[in-house]
Amino acid sequence: MEISPSHIPSLSWVSKSLSVAARLGVADALGDAPVPIGELADRIGAHPAALDSLVRVLSSFGIFAVDDQGAVSHSALSDPLRSDHPQSMRNFCILSGEMYYEAWNGLLHTVRTGESGSRHVFGRSVYDHMDENPETAEVYDRAMQELARPVAGELARHYDFSGRTQVVDVGGGIGELLKGLLSAHPHLRGLCADRDDVCARGAADLRASGNAGLAGRLRFQAADFLREVPSGGDVYLLKNVLHNWNRDNSVRILANVRRALEATERSGTHGSRRPVLLIIEPLAEDDPHSSIRSLFQMVICEEGTRERTREEMTSQVLDAGLAAGLITSLSSGHSVVECTAK
């Protein structure tokens, strides 16, 4: 629908409504045929009149459809709210309307001071906040899976993995990016390096999936990438990691990857090509949403974090002792910066 001035004040309510619909599983409860609102309410355990109002608000923005009899059906925009949709965004919508929404209450503090809004709200980083809120951490894991899935497909199609053997995803969450790459390239093995609790959830998720082929080729290893990165990989990945950290910490992470690259080269355990780091992030010049991403990072991440330009990314790569090579763009909106140790 066209946004009129009268709609502007209520847009934040719409985003919260979307998150609640995702949390309730409205999209999962719908089938191919329209469902009467009373029956839909029974399926998801909701109040019929309140659910009717919620769905009508969303349908006015093209999310779900409501017919003349009040029955609800899917629209093109509601399909990705289904858990089983190939490009599902259900968990990211929940995350955006819950932890991120709460953290966004710190926006005024960020704009006044330049400091992290989430730290102002929670009194700690979002990662420490999730340590004490396991359900939020699980939603975050699933949301990061959803964001990683299309990137994995793009990277698997467009990057040449011949002559490579071991891929290390630094800060790789519960392993969705590696799962996509290893499924597309059966000769690869993968190591996902992240925080201890994340790795534990990732390993459990992999076991529960029953995918024996991946289970034999994908491992999880707890690591603090601000201190050290595991060696032994001939392709290292940093996807949507650096934009969570300010410049100093980004350079520190990159320097730790550079040391891992150098250790791998010295050991001679890599494949037939020189070990490489692939930084996978939106860069400001290539991202039509760079302004909202930068504001998001200032609120949610640590102080001094913003989306980088190509020049800024290249500068911090060089400061970490790496050489920046080819920069390519993916249709997902990410750029891939290829780096090697000098």
Short mmCIF file of C-alpha atoms in Angstrom, two decimals:
data_model
loop_
_atom_site.label_atom_id
_atom_site.label_comp_id
_atom_site.label_asym_id
_atom_site.label_seq_id
_atom_site.Cartn_x
_atom_site.Cartn_y
_atom_site.Cartn_z
CA MET A 1 0.00 0.00 0.00
CA GLU A 2 1.04 3.60 -0.39
CA ILE A 3 2.26 5.12 2.88
CA SER A 4 0.32 8.26 3.78
CA PRO A 5 1.37 10.81 6.45
CA SER A 6 -1.23 9.35 8.81
CA HIS A 7 0.48 5.94 8.66
CA ILE A 8 3.94 7.22 9.60
CA PRO A 9 3.47 7.31 13.40
CA SER A 10 2.15 3.74 13.43
CA LEU A 11 4.95 2.06 11.46
CA SER A 12 6.68 0.88 14.64
CA TRP A 13 3.41 -0.79 15.66
CA VAL A 14 3.32 -2.58 12.33
CA SER A 15 6.82 -3.98 12.83
CA LYS A 16 5.85 -5.27 16.27
CA SER A 17 2.67 -6.79 14.80
CA LEU A 18 4.77 -8.61 12.23
CA SER A 19 7.01 -10.02 14.95
CA VAL A 20 4.01 -11.21 16.98
CA ALA A 21 2.52 -12.93 13.93
CA ALA A 22 5.86 -14.67 13.38
CA ARG A 23 6.11 -15.69 17.03
CA LEU A 24 2.54 -17.10 17.01
CA GLY A 25 3.24 -19.08 13.84
CA VAL A 26 0.34 -17.59 11.88
CA ALA A 27 1.99 -18.38 8.54
CA ASP A 28 2.69 -21.98 9.56
CA ALA A 29 -0.95 -22.46 10.56
CA LEU A 30 -2.27 -21.43 7.13
CA GLY A 31 -2.58 -23.90 4.28
CA ASP A 32 -3.43 -23.45 0.62
CA ALA A 33 -7.08 -22.54 1.30
CA PRO A 34 -8.37 -19.51 3.24
CA VAL A 35 -8.89 -20.19 6.96
CA PRO A 36 -11.73 -18.58 8.98
CA ILE A 37 -10.33 -16.36 11.71
CA GLY A 38 -11.92 -18.41 14.50
CA GLU A 39 -10.34 -21.61 13.24
CA LEU A 40 -6.99 -19.87 12.79
CA ALA A 41 -7.18 -18.57 16.36
CA ASP A 42 -7.84 -22.11 17.62
CA ARG A 43 -4.86 -23.45 15.69
CA ILE A 44 -2.39 -21.01 17.24
CA GLY A 45 -4.00 -20.39 20.63
CA ALA A 46 -5.01 -16.77 20.10
CA HIS A 47 -7.99 -14.52 20.87
CA PRO A 48 -10.12 -14.40 17.69
CA ALA A 49 -10.98 -10.68 17.74
CA ALA A 50 -7.45 -9.60 18.61
CA LEU A 51 -5.99 -11.92 15.99
CA ASP A 52 -8.43 -10.55 13.41
CA SER A 53 -7.22 -7.01 14.11
CA LEU A 54 -3.57 -8.10 13.94
CA VAL A 55 -4.00 -9.86 10.60
CA ARG A 56 -5.98 -6.97 9.11
CA VAL A 57 -3.24 -4.51 10.07
CA LEU A 58 -0.65 -6.68 8.33
CA SER A 59 -2.87 -7.34 5.32
CA SER A 60 -3.16 -3.58 4.75
CA PHE A 61 0.59 -3.70 4.08
CA GLY A 62 0.32 -6.75 1.80
CA ILE A 63 1.27 -9.29 4.48
CA PHE A 64 -1.48 -11.97 4.48
CA ALA A 65 -4.83 -11.52 2.74
CA VAL A 66 -8.29 -11.31 4.27
CA ASP A 67 -11.35 -12.04 2.08
CA ASP A 68 -14.87 -10.63 2.35
CA GLN A 69 -15.88 -13.40 4.77
CA GLY A 70 -12.92 -12.63 7.05
CA ALA A 71 -10.96 -15.77 6.14
CA VAL A 72 -7.16 -15.45 6.07
CA SER A 73 -4.80 -16.72 3.39
CA HIS A 74 -1.20 -16.24 2.37
CA SER A 75 0.18 -13.46 0.21
CA ALA A 76 3.55 -13.27 -1.50
CA LEU A 77 4.88 -11.25 1.44
CA SER A 78 3.62 -13.62 4.11
CA ASP A 79 5.06 -16.77 2.56
CA PRO A 80 8.59 -16.13 3.96
CA LEU A 81 7.10 -16.13 7.48
CA ARG A 82 6.63 -19.90 7.16
CA SER A 83 9.26 -21.92 8.99
CA ASP A 84 9.67 -24.29 6.03
CA HIS A 85 9.99 -21.61 3.35
CA PRO A 86 13.36 -21.85 1.50
CA GLN A 87 13.95 -18.15 2.23
CA SER A 88 12.21 -18.14 5.60
CA MET A 89 12.61 -14.97 7.66
CA ARG A 90 10.37 -16.03 10.53
CA ASN A 91 13.03 -16.05 13.23
CA PHE A 92 14.61 -12.83 12.04
CA CYS A 93 11.20 -11.15 12.32
CA ILE A 94 10.87 -12.50 15.87
CA LEU A 95 14.37 -11.28 16.75
CA SER A 96 13.70 -7.87 15.23
CA GLY A 97 10.49 -7.45 17.23
CA GLU A 98 11.86 -8.77 20.51
CA MET A 99 15.54 -8.38 21.48
CA TYR A 100 16.39 -5.89 18.73
CA TYR A 101 13.14 -3.99 19.33
CA GLU A 102 13.93 -3.73 23.03
CA ALA A 103 17.49 -2.62 22.29
CA TRP A 104 16.14 0.00 19.89
CA ASN A 105 14.81 1.82 22.96
CA GLY A 106 18.42 2.96 23.25
CA LEU A 107 18.28 4.89 19.97
CA LEU A 108 17.85 8.23 21.70
CA HIS A 109 20.92 7.50 23.84
CA THR A 110 22.91 6.56 20.72
CA VAL A 111 21.94 9.71 18.84
CA ARG A 112 22.74 11.91 21.83
CA THR A 113 26.05 10.28 22.76
CA GLY A 114 27.22 8.05 19.91
CA GLU A 115 27.35 5.16 22.39
CA SER A 116 25.80 1.72 21.99
CA GLY A 117 22.05 1.82 22.58
CA SER A 118 21.80 -1.88 23.39
CA ARG A 119 24.48 -1.62 26.07
CA HIS A 120 22.58 1.32 27.55
CA VAL A 121 19.35 -0.72 27.64
CA PHE A 122 20.74 -4.08 28.76
CA GLY A 123 23.77 -2.89 30.71
CA ARG A 124 25.95 -5.27 28.70
CA SER A 125 26.53 -6.43 25.13
CA VAL A 126 23.78 -8.29 23.28
CA TYR A 127 25.98 -11.43 23.43
CA ASP A 128 26.23 -11.26 27.22
CA HIS A 129 22.49 -10.57 27.31
CA MET A 130 21.85 -13.76 25.31
CA ASP A 131 24.06 -15.75 27.68
CA GLU A 132 21.39 -15.20 30.33
CA ASN A 133 18.44 -15.62 27.97
CA PRO A 134 18.72 -19.03 26.24
CA GLU A 135 15.45 -18.73 24.31
CA THR A 136 16.56 -15.40 22.85
CA ALA A 137 19.90 -16.96 21.94
CA GLU A 138 18.13 -19.79 20.12
CA VAL A 139 15.99 -17.33 18.14
CA TYR A 140 19.16 -15.40 17.30
CA ASP A 141 20.84 -18.60 16.05
CA ARG A 142 17.87 -19.41 13.82
CA ALA A 143 17.70 -15.84 12.53
CA MET A 144 21.38 -15.94 11.58
CA GLN A 145 20.69 -19.25 9.80
CA GLU A 146 18.03 -17.55 7.73
CA LEU A 147 20.38 -14.73 6.77
CA ALA A 148 23.22 -17.14 5.93
CA ARG A 149 21.23 -19.54 3.74
CA PRO A 150 20.98 -17.44 0.55
CA VAL A 151 24.59 -16.27 0.93
CA ALA A 152 25.77 -19.88 1.11
CA GLY A 153 24.05 -20.64 -2.19
CA GLU A 154 25.53 -17.56 -3.84
CA LEU A 155 29.04 -18.24 -2.58
CA ALA A 156 28.89 -21.92 -3.52
CA ARG A 157 27.95 -21.01 -7.09
CA HIS A 158 30.32 -18.11 -7.67
CA TYR A 159 33.53 -18.89 -5.75
CA ASP A 160 36.00 -21.47 -7.07
CA PHE A 161 36.57 -24.04 -4.32
CA SER A 162 38.68 -26.37 -6.47
CA GLY A 163 42.01 -27.15 -4.83
CA ARG A 164 40.55 -26.28 -1.43
CA THR A 165 40.03 -28.79 1.37
CA GLN A 166 39.22 -27.14 4.72
CA VAL A 167 36.91 -24.14 5.21
CA VAL A 168 36.93 -22.34 8.57
CA ASP A 169 33.96 -20.07 9.28
CA VAL A 170 35.02 -17.60 11.98
CA GLY A 171 32.01 -16.52 14.00
CA GLY A 172 29.91 -18.92 11.93
CA GLY A 173 27.06 -19.40 14.40
CA ILE A 174 25.48 -22.84 14.21
CA GLY A 175 27.05 -23.58 10.85
CA GLU A 176 24.45 -22.71 8.22
CA LEU A 177 26.93 -21.11 5.82
CA LEU A 178 29.21 -24.13 6.01
CA LYS A 179 26.31 -26.53 5.59
CA GLY A 180 25.42 -24.86 2.31
CA LEU A 181 29.00 -24.87 1.03
CA LEU A 182 29.72 -28.45 2.07
CA SER A 183 26.46 -29.69 0.54
CA ALA A 184 27.36 -28.04 -2.76
CA HIS A 185 31.03 -29.16 -2.68
CA PRO A 186 31.36 -32.70 -1.25
CA HIS A 187 35.18 -32.56 -1.31
CA LEU A 188 35.23 -29.84 1.37
CA ARG A 189 35.44 -30.19 5.14
CA GLY A 190 34.34 -27.43 7.47
CA LEU A 191 35.18 -26.05 10.90
CA CYS A 192 32.82 -23.58 12.55
CA ALA A 193 34.55 -21.44 15.19
CA ASP A 194 32.35 -19.48 17.56
CA ARG A 195 31.58 -19.05 21.23
CA ASP A 196 31.35 -22.20 23.34
CA ASP A 197 27.57 -22.04 23.86
CA VAL A 198 26.95 -21.37 20.15
CA CYS A 199 29.13 -24.32 19.13
CA ALA A 200 27.29 -26.59 21.57
CA ARG A 201 23.95 -25.59 20.03
CA GLY A 202 25.35 -25.99 16.52
CA ALA A 203 26.68 -29.49 17.21
CA ALA A 204 23.37 -30.52 18.78
CA ASP A 205 21.44 -29.11 15.83
CA LEU A 206 23.64 -31.03 13.39
CA ARG A 207 23.13 -34.27 15.31
CA ALA A 208 19.38 -33.72 15.41
CA SER A 209 19.27 -33.16 11.65
CA GLY A 210 20.37 -36.76 11.02
CA ASN A 211 22.54 -35.62 8.09
CA ALA A 212 25.30 -38.22 8.36
CA GLY A 213 27.11 -36.89 5.30
CA LEU A 214 27.56 -33.46 6.83
CA ALA A 215 28.15 -34.76 10.34
CA GLY A 216 31.32 -36.47 9.14
CA ARG A 217 32.69 -33.32 7.50
CA LEU A 218 31.56 -30.46 9.75
CA ARG A 219 33.05 -29.78 13.18
CA PHE A 220 32.52 -27.06 15.78
CA GLN A 221 35.32 -25.57 17.86
CA ALA A 222 34.93 -22.99 20.59
CA ALA A 223 37.08 -19.93 19.94
CA ASP A 224 37.35 -16.29 20.97
CA PHE A 225 38.23 -14.63 17.69
CA LEU A 226 39.37 -11.50 19.52
CA ARG A 227 42.19 -13.64 20.90
CA GLU A 228 42.88 -16.47 18.47
CA VAL A 229 41.55 -18.17 15.34
CA PRO A 230 42.11 -21.91 14.67
CA SER A 231 44.73 -22.67 12.03
CA GLY A 232 44.53 -25.40 9.40
CA GLY A 233 42.05 -23.88 6.98
CA ASP A 234 42.82 -22.96 3.40
CA VAL A 235 39.66 -20.84 3.14
CA TYR A 236 38.62 -18.63 6.05
CA LEU A 237 35.23 -16.92 6.12
CA LEU A 238 34.14 -13.81 8.00
CA LYS A 239 30.49 -13.26 7.13
CA ASN A 240 28.71 -10.32 8.76
CA VAL A 241 31.23 -10.39 11.61
CA LEU A 242 33.35 -7.27 11.23
CA HIS A 243 30.37 -4.93 11.01
CA ASN A 244 29.51 -5.92 14.59
CA TRP A 245 32.80 -4.48 15.84
CA ASN A 246 34.52 -1.11 15.77
CA ARG A 247 37.61 -0.53 13.69
CA ASP A 248 40.16 -1.46 16.36
CA ASN A 249 38.50 -4.77 17.14
CA SER A 250 37.93 -5.49 13.45
CA VAL A 251 41.65 -5.09 12.82
CA ARG A 252 42.34 -7.35 15.81
CA ILE A 253 40.05 -10.07 14.40
CA LEU A 254 41.64 -9.75 10.96
CA ALA A 255 45.14 -9.97 12.44
CA ASN A 256 44.17 -13.18 14.23
CA VAL A 257 42.93 -14.63 10.95
CA ARG A 258 46.17 -13.54 9.28
CA ARG A 259 48.17 -15.44 11.92
CA ALA A 260 46.02 -18.53 11.27
CA LEU A 261 46.64 -18.19 7.52
CA GLU A 262 50.39 -17.93 8.12
CA ALA A 263 50.37 -20.96 10.44
CA THR A 264 48.49 -22.99 7.85
CA GLU A 265 51.00 -22.01 5.16
CA ARG A 266 53.94 -22.99 7.37
CA SER A 267 52.38 -26.36 8.16
CA GLY A 268 51.82 -27.23 4.51
CA THR A 269 48.49 -28.85 5.40
CA HIS A 270 46.42 -26.75 3.01
CA GLY A 271 45.32 -27.72 -0.49
CA SER A 272 47.00 -26.86 -3.75
CA ARG A 273 46.28 -23.12 -3.50
CA ARG A 274 47.46 -20.47 -1.08
CA PRO A 275 45.16 -20.03 1.99
CA VAL A 276 42.72 -17.17 1.64
CA LEU A 277 40.29 -15.13 3.74
CA LEU A 278 36.91 -14.15 2.31
CA ILE A 279 35.27 -11.19 4.05
CA ILE A 280 31.57 -11.30 3.22
CA GLU A 281 29.74 -8.12 4.17
CA PRO A 282 27.58 -5.39 2.69
CA LEU A 283 29.80 -2.44 1.76
CA ALA A 284 28.34 1.03 1.82
CA GLU A 285 28.76 1.75 -1.91
CA ASP A 286 27.00 -1.48 -2.89
CA ASP A 287 24.23 -1.40 -0.28
CA PRO A 288 21.08 0.65 -0.91
CA HIS A 289 20.20 0.22 2.77
CA SER A 290 23.57 1.36 4.12
CA SER A 291 22.13 4.23 6.18
CA ILE A 292 19.70 2.05 8.15
CA ARG A 293 22.35 -0.66 8.57
CA SER A 294 24.83 1.88 9.94
CA LEU A 295 22.26 3.23 12.38
CA PHE A 296 21.37 -0.32 13.42
CA GLN A 297 25.03 -1.11 14.07
CA MET A 298 25.48 2.04 16.13
CA VAL A 299 22.51 1.06 18.31
CA ILE A 300 22.99 -2.72 18.57
CA CYS A 301 26.75 -3.18 18.36
CA GLU A 302 29.67 -1.72 20.26
CA GLU A 303 30.56 1.95 20.20
CA GLY A 304 32.17 3.12 16.97
CA THR A 305 30.64 0.46 14.73
CA ARG A 306 29.34 1.44 11.30
CA GLU A 307 29.02 -0.06 7.84
CA ARG A 308 32.32 0.29 5.94
CA THR A 309 33.07 1.67 2.53
CA ARG A 310 35.40 -0.24 0.22
CA GLU A 311 38.20 2.16 1.12
CA GLU A 312 37.61 1.70 4.86
CA MET A 313 37.49 -2.08 4.55
CA THR A 314 40.68 -2.16 2.49
CA SER A 315 42.41 0.10 5.03
CA GLN A 316 41.66 -2.14 7.99
CA VAL A 317 42.65 -5.21 5.99
CA LEU A 318 46.05 -3.64 5.29
CA ASP A 319 46.47 -2.58 8.92
CA ALA A 320 45.98 -6.22 9.94
CA GLY A 321 48.89 -7.32 7.75
CA LEU A 322 46.74 -8.74 4.98
CA ALA A 323 46.73 -8.00 1.26
CA ALA A 324 43.34 -7.15 -0.23
CA GLY A 325 42.59 -8.63 -3.64
CA LEU A 326 39.50 -8.99 -5.76
CA ILE A 327 36.19 -7.56 -4.47
CA THR A 328 33.09 -9.11 -6.00
CA SER A 329 29.39 -8.51 -5.40
CA LEU A 330 26.72 -11.12 -4.64
CA SER A 331 23.04 -10.71 -5.46
CA SER A 332 22.34 -11.07 -1.72
CA GLY A 333 23.71 -7.54 -1.29
CA HIS A 334 27.03 -8.70 0.13
CA SER A 335 30.49 -7.99 -1.21
CA VAL A 336 33.25 -10.60 -1.02
CA VAL A 337 36.71 -9.21 -0.26
CA GLU A 338 39.43 -11.78 -0.99
CA CYS A 339 42.51 -11.43 1.25
CA THR A 340 45.81 -13.25 1.73
CA ALA A 341 48.68 -12.87 4.18
CA LYS A 342 51.33 -10.49 2.83
#
